[in-house]
mmCIF file of C-alpha atoms and ligand atoms in Angstrom:
data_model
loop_
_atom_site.group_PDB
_atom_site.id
_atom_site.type_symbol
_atom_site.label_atom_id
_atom_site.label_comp_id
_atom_site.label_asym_id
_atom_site.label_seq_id
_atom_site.Cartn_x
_atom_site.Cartn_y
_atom_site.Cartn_z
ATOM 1 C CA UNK A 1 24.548 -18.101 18.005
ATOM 2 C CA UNK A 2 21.346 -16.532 17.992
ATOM 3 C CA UNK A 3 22.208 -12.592 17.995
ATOM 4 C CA UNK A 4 25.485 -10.364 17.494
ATOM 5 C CA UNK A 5 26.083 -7.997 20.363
ATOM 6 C CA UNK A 6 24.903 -4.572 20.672
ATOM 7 C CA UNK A 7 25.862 -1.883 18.778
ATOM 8 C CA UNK A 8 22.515 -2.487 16.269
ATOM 9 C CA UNK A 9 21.219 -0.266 14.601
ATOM 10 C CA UNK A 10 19.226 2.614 16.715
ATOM 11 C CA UNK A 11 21.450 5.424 16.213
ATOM 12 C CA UNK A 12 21.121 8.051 13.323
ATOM 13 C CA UNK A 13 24.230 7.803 12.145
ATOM 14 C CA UNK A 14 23.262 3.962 11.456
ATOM 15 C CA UNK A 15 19.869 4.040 10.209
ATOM 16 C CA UNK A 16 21.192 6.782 7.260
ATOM 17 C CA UNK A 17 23.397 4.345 6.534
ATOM 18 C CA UNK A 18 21.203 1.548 5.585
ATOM 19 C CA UNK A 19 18.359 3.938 4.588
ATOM 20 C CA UNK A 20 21.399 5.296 1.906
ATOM 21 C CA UNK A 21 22.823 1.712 0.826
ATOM 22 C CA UNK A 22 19.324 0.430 -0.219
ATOM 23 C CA UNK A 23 18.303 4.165 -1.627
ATOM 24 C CA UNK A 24 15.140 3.518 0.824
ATOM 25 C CA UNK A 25 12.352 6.170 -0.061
ATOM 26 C CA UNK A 26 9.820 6.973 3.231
ATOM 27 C CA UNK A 27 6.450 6.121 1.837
ATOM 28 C CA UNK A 28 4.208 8.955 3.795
ATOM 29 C CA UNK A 29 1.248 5.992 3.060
ATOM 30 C CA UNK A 30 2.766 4.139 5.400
ATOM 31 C CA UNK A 31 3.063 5.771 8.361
ATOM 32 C CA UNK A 32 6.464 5.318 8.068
ATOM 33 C CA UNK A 33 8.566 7.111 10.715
ATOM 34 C CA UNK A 34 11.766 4.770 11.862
ATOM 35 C CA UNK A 35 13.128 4.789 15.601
ATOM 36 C CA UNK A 36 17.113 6.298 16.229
ATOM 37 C CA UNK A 37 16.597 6.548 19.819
ATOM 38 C CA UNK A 38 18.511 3.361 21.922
ATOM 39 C CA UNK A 39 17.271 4.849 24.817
ATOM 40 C CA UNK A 40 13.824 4.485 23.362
ATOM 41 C CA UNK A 41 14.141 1.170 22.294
ATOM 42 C CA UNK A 42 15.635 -0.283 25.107
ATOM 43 C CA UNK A 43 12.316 1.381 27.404
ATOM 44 C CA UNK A 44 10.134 -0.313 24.921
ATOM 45 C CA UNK A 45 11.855 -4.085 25.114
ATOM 46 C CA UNK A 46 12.001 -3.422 29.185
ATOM 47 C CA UNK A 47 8.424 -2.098 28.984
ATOM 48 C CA UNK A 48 7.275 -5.500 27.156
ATOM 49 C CA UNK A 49 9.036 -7.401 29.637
ATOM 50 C CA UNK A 50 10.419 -10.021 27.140
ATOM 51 C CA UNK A 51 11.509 -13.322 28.080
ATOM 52 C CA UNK A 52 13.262 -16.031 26.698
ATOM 53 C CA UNK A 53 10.674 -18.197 25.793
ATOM 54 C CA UNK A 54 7.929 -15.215 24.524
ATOM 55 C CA UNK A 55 6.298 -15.302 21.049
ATOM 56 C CA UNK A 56 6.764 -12.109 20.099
ATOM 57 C CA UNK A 57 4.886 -10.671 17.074
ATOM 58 C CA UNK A 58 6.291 -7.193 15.626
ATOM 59 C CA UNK A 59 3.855 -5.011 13.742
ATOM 60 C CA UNK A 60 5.854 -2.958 11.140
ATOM 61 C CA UNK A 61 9.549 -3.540 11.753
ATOM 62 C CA UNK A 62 10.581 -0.800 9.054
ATOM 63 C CA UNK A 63 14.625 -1.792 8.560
ATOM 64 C CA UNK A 64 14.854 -3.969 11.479
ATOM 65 C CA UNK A 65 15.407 -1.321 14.793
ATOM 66 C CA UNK A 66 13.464 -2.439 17.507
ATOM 67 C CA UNK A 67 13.075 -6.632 15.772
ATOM 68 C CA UNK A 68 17.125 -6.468 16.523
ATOM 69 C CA UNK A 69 16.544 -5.687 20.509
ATOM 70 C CA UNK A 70 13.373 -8.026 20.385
ATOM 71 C CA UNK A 71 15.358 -10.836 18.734
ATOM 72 C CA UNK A 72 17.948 -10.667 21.225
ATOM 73 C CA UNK A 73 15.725 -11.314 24.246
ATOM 74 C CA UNK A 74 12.662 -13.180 22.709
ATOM 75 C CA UNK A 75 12.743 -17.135 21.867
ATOM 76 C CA UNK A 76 10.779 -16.167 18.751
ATOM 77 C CA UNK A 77 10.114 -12.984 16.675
ATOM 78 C CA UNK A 78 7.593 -12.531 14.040
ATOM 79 C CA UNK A 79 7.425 -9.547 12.431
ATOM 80 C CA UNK A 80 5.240 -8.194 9.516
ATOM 81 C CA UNK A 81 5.858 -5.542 7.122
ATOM 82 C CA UNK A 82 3.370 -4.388 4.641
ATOM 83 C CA UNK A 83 6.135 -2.195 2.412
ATOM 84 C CA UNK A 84 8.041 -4.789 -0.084
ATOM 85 C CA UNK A 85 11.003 -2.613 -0.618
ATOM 86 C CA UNK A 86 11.606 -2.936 2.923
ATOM 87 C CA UNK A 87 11.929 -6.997 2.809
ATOM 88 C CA UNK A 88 15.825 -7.183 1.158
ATOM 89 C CA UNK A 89 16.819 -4.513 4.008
ATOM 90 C CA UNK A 90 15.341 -6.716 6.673
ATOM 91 C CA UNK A 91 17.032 -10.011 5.268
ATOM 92 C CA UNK A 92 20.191 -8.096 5.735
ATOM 93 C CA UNK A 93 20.257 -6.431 8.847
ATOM 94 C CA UNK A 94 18.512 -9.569 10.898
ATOM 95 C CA UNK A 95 20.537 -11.893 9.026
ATOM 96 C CA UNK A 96 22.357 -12.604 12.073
ATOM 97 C CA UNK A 97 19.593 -13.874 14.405
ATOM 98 C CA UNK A 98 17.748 -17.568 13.315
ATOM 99 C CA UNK A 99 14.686 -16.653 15.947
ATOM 100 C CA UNK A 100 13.317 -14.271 13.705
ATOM 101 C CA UNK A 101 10.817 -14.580 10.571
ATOM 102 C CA UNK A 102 9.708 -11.694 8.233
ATOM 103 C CA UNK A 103 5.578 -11.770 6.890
ATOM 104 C CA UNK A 104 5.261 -9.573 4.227
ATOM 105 C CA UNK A 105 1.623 -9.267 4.751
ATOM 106 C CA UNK A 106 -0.741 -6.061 5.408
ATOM 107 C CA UNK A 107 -1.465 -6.670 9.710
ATOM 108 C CA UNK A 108 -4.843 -5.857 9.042
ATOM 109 C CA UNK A 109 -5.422 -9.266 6.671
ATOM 110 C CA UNK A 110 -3.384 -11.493 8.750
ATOM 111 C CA UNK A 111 -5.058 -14.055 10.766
ATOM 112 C CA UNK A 112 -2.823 -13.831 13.779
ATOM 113 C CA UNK A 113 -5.070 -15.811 15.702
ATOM 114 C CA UNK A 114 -4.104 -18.754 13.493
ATOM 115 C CA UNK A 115 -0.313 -17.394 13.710
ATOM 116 C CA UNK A 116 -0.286 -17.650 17.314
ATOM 117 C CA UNK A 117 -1.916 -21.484 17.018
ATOM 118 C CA UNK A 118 0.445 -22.664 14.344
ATOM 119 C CA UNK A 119 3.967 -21.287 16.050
ATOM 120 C CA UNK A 120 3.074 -20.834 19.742
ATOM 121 C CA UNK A 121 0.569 -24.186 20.285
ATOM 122 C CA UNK A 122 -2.223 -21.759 20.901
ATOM 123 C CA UNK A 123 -0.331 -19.861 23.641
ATOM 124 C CA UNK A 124 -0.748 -16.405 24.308
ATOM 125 C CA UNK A 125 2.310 -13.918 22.374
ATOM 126 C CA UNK A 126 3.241 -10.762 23.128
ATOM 127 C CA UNK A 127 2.943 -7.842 20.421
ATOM 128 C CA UNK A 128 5.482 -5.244 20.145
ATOM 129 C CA UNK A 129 5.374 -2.075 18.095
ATOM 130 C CA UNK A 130 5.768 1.270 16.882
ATOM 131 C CA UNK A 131 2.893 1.336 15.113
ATOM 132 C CA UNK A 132 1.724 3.354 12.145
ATOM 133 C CA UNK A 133 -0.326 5.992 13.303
ATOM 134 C CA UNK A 134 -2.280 5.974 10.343
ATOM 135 C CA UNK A 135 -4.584 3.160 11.331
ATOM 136 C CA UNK A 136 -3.942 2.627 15.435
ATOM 137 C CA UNK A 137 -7.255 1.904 16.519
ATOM 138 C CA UNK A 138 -8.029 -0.487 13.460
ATOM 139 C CA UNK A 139 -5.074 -2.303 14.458
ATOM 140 C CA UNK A 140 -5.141 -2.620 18.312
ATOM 141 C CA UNK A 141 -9.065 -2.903 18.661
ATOM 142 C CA UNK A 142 -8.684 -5.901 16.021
ATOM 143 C CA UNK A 143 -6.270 -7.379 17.578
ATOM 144 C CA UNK A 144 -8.353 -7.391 20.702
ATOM 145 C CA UNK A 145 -12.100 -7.839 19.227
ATOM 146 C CA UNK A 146 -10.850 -10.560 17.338
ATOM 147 C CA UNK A 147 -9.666 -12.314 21.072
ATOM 148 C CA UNK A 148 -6.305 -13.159 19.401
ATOM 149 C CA UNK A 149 -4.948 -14.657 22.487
ATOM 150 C CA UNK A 150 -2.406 -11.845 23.735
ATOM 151 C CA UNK A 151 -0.544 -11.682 26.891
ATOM 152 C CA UNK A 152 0.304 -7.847 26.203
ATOM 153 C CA UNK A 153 0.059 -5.483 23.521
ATOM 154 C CA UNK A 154 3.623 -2.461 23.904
ATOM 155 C CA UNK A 155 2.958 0.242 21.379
ATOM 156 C CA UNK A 156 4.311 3.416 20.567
ATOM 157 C CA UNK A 157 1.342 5.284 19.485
ATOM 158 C CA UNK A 158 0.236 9.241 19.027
ATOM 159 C CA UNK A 159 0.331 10.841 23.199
ATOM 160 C CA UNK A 160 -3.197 11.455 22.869
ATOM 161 C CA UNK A 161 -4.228 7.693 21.541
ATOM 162 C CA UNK A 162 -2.196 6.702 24.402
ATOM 163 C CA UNK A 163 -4.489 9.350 26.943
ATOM 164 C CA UNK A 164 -7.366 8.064 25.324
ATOM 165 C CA UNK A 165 -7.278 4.977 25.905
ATOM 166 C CA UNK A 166 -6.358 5.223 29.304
ATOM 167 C CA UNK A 167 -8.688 7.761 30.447
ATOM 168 C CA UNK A 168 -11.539 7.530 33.062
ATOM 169 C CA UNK A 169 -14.705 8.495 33.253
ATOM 170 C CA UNK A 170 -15.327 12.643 32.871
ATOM 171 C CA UNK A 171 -12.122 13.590 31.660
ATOM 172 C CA UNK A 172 -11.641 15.377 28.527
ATOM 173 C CA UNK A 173 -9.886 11.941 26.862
ATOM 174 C CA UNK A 174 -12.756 9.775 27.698
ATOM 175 C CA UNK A 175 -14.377 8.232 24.627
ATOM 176 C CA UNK A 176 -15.404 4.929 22.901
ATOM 177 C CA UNK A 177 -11.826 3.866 22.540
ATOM 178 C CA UNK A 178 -11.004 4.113 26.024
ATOM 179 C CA UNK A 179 -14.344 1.732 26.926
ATOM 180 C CA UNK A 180 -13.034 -0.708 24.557
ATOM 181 C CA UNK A 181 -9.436 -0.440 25.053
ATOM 182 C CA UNK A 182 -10.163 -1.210 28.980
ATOM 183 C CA UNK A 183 -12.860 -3.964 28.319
ATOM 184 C CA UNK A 184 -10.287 -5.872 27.007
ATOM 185 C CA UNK A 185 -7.266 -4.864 28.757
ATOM 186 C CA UNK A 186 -5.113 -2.503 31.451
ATOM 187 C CA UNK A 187 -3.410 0.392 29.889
ATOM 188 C CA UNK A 188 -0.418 1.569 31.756
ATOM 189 C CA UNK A 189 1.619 4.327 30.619
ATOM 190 C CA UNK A 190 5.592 3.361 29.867
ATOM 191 C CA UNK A 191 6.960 6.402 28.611
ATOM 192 C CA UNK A 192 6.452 9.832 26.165
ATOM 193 C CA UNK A 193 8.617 10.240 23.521
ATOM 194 C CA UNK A 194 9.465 13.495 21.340
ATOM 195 C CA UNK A 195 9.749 13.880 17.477
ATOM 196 C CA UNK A 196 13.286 13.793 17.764
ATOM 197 C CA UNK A 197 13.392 10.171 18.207
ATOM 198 C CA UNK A 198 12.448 9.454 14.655
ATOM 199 C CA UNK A 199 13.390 9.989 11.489
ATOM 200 C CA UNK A 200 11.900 11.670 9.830
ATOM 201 C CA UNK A 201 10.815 13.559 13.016
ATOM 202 C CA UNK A 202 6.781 13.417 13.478
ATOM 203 C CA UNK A 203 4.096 15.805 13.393
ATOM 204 C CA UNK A 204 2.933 15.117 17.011
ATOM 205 C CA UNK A 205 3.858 13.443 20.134
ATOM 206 C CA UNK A 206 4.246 9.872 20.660
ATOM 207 C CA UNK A 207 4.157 7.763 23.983
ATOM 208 C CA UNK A 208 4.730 4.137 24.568
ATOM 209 C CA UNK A 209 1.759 2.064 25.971
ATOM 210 C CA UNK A 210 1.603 -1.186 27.462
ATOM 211 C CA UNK A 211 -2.055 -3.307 27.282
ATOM 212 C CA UNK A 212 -1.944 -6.289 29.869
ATOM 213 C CA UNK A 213 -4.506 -8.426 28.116
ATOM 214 C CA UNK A 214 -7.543 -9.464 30.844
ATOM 215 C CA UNK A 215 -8.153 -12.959 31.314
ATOM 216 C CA UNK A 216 -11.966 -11.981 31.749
ATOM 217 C CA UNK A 217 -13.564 -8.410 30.967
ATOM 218 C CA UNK A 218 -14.271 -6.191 34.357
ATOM 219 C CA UNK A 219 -17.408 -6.319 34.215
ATOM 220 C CA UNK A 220 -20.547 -9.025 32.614
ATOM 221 C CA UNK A 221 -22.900 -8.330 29.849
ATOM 222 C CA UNK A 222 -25.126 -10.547 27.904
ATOM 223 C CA UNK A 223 -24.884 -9.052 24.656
ATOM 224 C CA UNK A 224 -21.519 -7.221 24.478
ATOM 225 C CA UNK A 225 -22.090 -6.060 20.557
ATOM 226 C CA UNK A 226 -25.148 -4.398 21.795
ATOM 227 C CA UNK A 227 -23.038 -2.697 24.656
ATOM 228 C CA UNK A 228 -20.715 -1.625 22.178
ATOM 229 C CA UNK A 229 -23.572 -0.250 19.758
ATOM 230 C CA UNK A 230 -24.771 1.553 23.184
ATOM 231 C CA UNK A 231 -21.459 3.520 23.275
ATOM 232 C CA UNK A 232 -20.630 4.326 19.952
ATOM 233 C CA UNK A 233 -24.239 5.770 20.187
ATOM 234 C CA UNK A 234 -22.685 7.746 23.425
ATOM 235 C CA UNK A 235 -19.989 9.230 21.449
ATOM 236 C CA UNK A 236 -21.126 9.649 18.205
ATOM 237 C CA UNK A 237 -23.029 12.631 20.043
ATOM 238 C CA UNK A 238 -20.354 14.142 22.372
ATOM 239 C CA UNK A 239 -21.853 16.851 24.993
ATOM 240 C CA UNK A 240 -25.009 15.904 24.169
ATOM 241 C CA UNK A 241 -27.713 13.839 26.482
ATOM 242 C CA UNK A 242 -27.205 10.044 26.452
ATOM 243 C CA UNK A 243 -30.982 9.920 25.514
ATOM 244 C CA UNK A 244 -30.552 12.135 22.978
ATOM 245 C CA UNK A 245 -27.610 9.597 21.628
ATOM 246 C CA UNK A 246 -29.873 6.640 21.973
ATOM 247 C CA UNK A 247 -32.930 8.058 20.554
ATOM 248 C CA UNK A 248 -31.510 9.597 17.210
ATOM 249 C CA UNK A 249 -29.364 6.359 16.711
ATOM 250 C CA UNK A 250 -31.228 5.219 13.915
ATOM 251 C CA UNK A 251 -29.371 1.668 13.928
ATOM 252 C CA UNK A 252 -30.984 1.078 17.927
ATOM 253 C CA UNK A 253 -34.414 2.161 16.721
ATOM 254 C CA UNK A 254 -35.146 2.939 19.722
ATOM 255 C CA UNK A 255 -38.054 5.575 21.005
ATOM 256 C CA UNK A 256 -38.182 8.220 23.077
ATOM 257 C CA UNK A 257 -40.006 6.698 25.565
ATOM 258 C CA UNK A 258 -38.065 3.204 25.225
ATOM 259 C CA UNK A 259 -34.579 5.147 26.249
ATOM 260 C CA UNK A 260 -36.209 6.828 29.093
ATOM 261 C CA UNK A 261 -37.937 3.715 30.165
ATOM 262 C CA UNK A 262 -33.979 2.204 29.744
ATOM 263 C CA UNK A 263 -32.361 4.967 31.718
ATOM 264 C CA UNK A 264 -34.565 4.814 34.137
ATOM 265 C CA UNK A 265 -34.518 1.111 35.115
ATOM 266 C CA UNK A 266 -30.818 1.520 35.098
ATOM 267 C CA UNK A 267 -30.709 4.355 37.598
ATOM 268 C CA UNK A 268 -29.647 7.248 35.558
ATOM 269 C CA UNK A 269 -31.469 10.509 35.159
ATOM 270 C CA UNK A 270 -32.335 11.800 31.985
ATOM 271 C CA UNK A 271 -29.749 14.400 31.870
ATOM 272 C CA UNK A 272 -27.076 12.381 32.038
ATOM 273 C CA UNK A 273 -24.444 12.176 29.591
ATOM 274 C CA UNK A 274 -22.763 9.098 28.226
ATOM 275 C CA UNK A 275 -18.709 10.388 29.061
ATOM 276 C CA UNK A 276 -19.806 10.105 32.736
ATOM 277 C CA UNK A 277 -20.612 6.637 32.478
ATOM 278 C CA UNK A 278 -18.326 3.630 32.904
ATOM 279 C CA UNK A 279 -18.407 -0.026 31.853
ATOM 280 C CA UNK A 280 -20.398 -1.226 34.215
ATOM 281 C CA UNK A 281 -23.395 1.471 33.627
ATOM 282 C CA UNK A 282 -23.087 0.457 29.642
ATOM 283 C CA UNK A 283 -23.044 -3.640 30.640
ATOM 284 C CA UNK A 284 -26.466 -2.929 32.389
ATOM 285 C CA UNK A 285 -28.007 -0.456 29.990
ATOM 286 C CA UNK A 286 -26.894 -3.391 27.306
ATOM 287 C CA UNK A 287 -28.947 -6.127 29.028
ATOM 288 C CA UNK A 288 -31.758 -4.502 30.002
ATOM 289 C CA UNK A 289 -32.300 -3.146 26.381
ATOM 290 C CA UNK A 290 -31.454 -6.634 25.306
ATOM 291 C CA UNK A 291 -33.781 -8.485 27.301
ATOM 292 C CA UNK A 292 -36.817 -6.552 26.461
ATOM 293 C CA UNK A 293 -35.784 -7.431 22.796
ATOM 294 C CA UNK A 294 -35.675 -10.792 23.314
ATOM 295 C CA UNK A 295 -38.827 -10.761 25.430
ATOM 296 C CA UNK A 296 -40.484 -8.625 22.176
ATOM 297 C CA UNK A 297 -39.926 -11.539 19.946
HETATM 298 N N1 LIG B 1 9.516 -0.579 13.727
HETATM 299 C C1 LIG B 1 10.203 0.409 12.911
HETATM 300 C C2 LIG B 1 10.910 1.393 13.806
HETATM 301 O O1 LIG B 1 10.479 1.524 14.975
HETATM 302 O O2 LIG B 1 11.856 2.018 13.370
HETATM 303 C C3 LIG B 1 9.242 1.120 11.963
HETATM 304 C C4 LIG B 1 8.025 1.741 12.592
HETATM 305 S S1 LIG B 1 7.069 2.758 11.467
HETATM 306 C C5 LIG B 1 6.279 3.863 12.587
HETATM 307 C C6 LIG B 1 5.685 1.736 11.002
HETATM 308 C C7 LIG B 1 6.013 0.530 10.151
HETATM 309 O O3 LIG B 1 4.794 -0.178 9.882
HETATM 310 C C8 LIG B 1 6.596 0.860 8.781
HETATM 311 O O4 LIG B 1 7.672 -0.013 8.525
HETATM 312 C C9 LIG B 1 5.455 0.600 7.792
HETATM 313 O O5 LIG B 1 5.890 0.253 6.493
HETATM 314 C C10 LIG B 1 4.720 -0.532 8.500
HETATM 315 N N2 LIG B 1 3.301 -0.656 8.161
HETATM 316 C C11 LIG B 1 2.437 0.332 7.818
HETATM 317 N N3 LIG B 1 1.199 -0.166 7.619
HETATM 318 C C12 LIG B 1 1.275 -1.497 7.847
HETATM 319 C C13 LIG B 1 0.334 -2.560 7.766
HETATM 320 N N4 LIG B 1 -0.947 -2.332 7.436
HETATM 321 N N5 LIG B 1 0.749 -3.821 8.025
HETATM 322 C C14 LIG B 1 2.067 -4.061 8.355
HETATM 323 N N6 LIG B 1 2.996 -3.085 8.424
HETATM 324 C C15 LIG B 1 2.625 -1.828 8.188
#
């Protein structure tokens, strides 16, 4: 059969256990901090709403916690680990489920895209993960610039990535990330979960995320790099004017008079400031700017 029945590991008495046969070292590099909650992991599997015939792709298994609990419900894990001293634990303590496949591979030079083609005909697979916190945003904005075809993305990430990138318009959270994160998808909030839920325990809070994946962004833009240029030209000058951020953007080269000329077409006063906009204001700032380019050349 495809799984053993619970107890897995999840528990600290467990996870010392293997950590202790294999004389596992935490590699701080790695952003390695292991789950020994089953209340935790059982929220994330229900939060990813696996079924029997998902994809599932695992970012960072560690020894095997949460890849156990995604084995048993998935029709197919695939989980990658970047740490080598890692892979002999994971042959051991998934040896008893055939559904599940280890990549030792850094997630940032995998071409999942290809992944989910070859394994899943093209079909969209779910990612599940307590990420490393070290490099969230690489990861999940990758995963979701690159258009990897995704139903959902559950991941346990720092509590104020996870506020981030839900927050709206004007609140203290708002930012780039959150304007990307909801371009692509819908963030809901699954659960928060305290230091003492790993070992060894974290410096900060953690929460669990889910991203539904959007079959089409919310709103339209012609030229959605240039939208993105827009915002990181926003941010990159928090509390200040958004005309100030577009003017001193050297990569926009835009003038003075060219961003008031922009903000002004678009409706929006000179004193605005870019965390008070949404998508929508950024999609038609984009293609204004962007059509008077094109009608330049
Ligand atoms: N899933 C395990 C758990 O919940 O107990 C471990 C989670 S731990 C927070 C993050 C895991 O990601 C570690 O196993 C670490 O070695 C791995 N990792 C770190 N950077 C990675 C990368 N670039 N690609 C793949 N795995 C990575």
């Amino acid at each position: 059969m495809k799984y053993k029945e619970k107890p897995w590991l999840g528990d600290p008495q467990k996870t010392i256990a293997v950590l202790q046969k294999y004389g596992f070292r935490f590699q701080k590099k790695f952003g390695q901090n292991f789950l020994i909650d089953p209340h935790v992991l059982d929220k994330i599997t229900a939060a990813a709403e696996i079924r029997e015939d998902d994809f599932v792709v695992e970012i960072g298994p560690g020894i095997g916690t949460l890849t156990q609990y995604l084995a048993h419900a998935a029709g197919e894990v695939c989980a990658v680990e970047i740490d080598r001293n890692l892979i002999p634990i994971l042959e051991d303590t998934l040896s008893a489920w055939d559904n599940v496949t280890v990549i030792r591979e850094d997630i940032l030079n995998l071409d999942l895209k290809a992944l989910a083609e070859k394994k899943n005909q093209g079909k969209p697979i779910k990612i599940v993960a307590n990420l490393p916190y070290y490099i969230t945003t690489p990861i999940v904005m990758g995963l979701l610039e690159k258009k990897v075809p995704m139903k959902s993305m559950t991941v346990m990430v720092q509590k104020e990535v996870a506020q981030r990138m839900q927050a709206a318009p004007g609140s203290k959270d708002y930012g780039a990330l959150s304007l990307a994160v909801q371009y692509y998808a819908e963030p809901y909030l699954a659960a928060n979960v305290p230091p003492n839920c790993f070992i060894p325990r974290p410096n900060v809070g953690s929460a669990v995320i889910r991203l539904n994946c959007r079959e089409h962004p919310p709103v339209r833009t012609e030229n959605e790099t240039l939208m993105f240029r827009l915002i990181r030209a926003a941010f990159n000058q928090r509390r200040k004017t958004l005309l100030n951020g577009l003017r001193n953007d050297g990569g926009l080269g835009l003038t003075r008079e060219q961003a008031e000329e922009a903000l002004s077409a678009c409706g929006l006063s000179e004193t605005v400031r870019g965390e008070t906009l949404g998508l929508e204001e950024y999609a038609a700032l984009a293609d204004y700017i962007s059509r008077w380019e094109t009608s330049k050349k």
